[in-house]
XYZ file of C-alpha atoms in Angstrom:
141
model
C -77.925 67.681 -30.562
C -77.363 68.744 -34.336
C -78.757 71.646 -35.584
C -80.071 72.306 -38.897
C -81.762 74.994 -41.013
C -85.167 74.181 -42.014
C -85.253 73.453 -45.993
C -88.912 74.827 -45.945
C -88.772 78.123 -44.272
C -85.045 78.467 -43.300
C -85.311 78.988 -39.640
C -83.002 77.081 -37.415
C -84.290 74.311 -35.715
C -82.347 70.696 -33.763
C -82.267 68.398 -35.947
C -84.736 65.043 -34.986
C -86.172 62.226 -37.312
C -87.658 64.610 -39.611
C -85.651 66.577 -42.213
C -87.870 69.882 -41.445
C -88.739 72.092 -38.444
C -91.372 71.336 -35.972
C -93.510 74.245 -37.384
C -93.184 73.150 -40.942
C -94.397 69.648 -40.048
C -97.467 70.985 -38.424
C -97.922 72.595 -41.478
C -97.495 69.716 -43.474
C -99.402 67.473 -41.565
C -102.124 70.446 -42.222
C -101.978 70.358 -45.863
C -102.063 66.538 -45.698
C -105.248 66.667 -43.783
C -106.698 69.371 -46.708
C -105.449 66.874 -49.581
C -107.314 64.014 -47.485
C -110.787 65.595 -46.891
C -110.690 66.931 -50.226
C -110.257 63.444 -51.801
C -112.889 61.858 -49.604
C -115.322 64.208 -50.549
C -113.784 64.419 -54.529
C -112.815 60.855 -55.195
C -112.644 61.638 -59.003
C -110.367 64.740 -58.774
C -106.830 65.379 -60.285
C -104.159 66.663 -59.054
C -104.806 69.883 -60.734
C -108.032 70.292 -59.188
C -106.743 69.071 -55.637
C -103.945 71.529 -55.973
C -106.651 74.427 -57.124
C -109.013 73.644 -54.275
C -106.673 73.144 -51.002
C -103.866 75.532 -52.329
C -100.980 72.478 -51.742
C -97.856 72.557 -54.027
C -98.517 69.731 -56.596
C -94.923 69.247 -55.356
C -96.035 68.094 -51.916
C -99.052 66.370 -53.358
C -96.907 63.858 -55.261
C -94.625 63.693 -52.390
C -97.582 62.559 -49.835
C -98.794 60.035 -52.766
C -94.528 58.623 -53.062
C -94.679 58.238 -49.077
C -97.470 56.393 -49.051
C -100.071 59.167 -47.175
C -102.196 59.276 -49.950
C -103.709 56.072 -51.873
C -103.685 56.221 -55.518
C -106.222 53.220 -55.052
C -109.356 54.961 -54.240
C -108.790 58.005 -56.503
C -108.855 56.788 -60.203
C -108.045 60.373 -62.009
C -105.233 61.073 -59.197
C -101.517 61.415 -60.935
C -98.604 62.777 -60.103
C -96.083 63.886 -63.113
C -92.993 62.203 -64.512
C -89.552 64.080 -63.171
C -87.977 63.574 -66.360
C -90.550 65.390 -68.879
C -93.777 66.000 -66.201
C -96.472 63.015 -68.077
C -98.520 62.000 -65.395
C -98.393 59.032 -64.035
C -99.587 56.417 -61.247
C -96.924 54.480 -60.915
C -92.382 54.962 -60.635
C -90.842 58.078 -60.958
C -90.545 58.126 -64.664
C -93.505 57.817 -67.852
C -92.821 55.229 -69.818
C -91.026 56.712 -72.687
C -88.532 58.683 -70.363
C -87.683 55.200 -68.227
C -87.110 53.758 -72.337
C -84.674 56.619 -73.201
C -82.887 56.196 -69.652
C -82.394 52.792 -70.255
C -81.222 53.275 -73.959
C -78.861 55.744 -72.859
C -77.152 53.591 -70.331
C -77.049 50.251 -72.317
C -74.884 52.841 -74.907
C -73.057 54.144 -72.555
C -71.673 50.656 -71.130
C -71.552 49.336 -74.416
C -69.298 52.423 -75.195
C -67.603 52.144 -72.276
C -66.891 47.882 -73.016
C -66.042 48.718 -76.892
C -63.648 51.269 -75.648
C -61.791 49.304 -72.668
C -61.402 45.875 -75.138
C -60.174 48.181 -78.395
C -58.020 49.549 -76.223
C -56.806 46.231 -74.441
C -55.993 44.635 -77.531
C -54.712 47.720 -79.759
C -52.333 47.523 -77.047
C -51.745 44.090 -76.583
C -51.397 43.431 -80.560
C -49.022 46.885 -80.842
C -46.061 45.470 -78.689
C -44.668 42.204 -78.085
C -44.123 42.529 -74.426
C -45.702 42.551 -71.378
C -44.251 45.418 -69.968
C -45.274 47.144 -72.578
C -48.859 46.346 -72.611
C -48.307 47.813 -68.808
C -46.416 51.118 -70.346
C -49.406 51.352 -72.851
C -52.447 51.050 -70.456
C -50.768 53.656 -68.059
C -49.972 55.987 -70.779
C -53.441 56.127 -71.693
């Protein structure tokens, strides 16, 4: 049996298939219930006014909509915000624009990281005559 502290409310608790303790999931499973009667009777509402009216961290909200508990399908106005810059969105983790930047930044990055390893490669290679020391000069650097 493993035991665990609770990452909700702190309190020691063995360890099972969920990550929290058996109090905190009744809780959760509470606030779930809140976000669902709320949008049943609200279809139009945002997350905003969901998080205003049951008192659920939009935190949790967007983490019942990511595991699937609530449908972004029936609730048109329903978003959850980007965890790069907080946009909301429907769909990924990301708007847009900050899944663009994060893409940008790693095509430079491996293109930095190819320009550097073939400069290097045939600096080296060009610079002495030998194999050996092509093998001095790549373990030097």
């Amino acid at each position: 049996m493993e035991l665990d502290n609770c990452p909700r409310c702190g309190k020691l608790f063995a360890k099972n298939f969920r990550d929290v303790c058996p109090a905190c999931i009744k809780a959760i499973d509470n606030e779930y219930a809140l976000c669902a009667d709320y949008l049943r009777k609200h279809r139009g509402a945002n997350i905003t006014e969901l998080n205003a009216a049951t008192d659920v961290s939009i935190k949790q909200i967007t983490k019942f909509i990511k595991e699937g508990r609530i449908s972004l399908v029936g609730a048109p106005n329903l978003m959850y915000p980007c965890e790069m810059c907080g946009t909301l969105v429907r769909e990924h983790n990301q708007c847009e624009s900050c899944r663009a930047k994060l893409l940008n930044e790693v095509g430079r990055a491996k293109q930095g990281l190819s320009d550097k390893d073939g400069k290097d490669d045939k600096e080296a290679y060009h610079s002495s005559g030998s194999a050996a020391s092509l093998y001095r000069n790549r373990n030097n650097n």
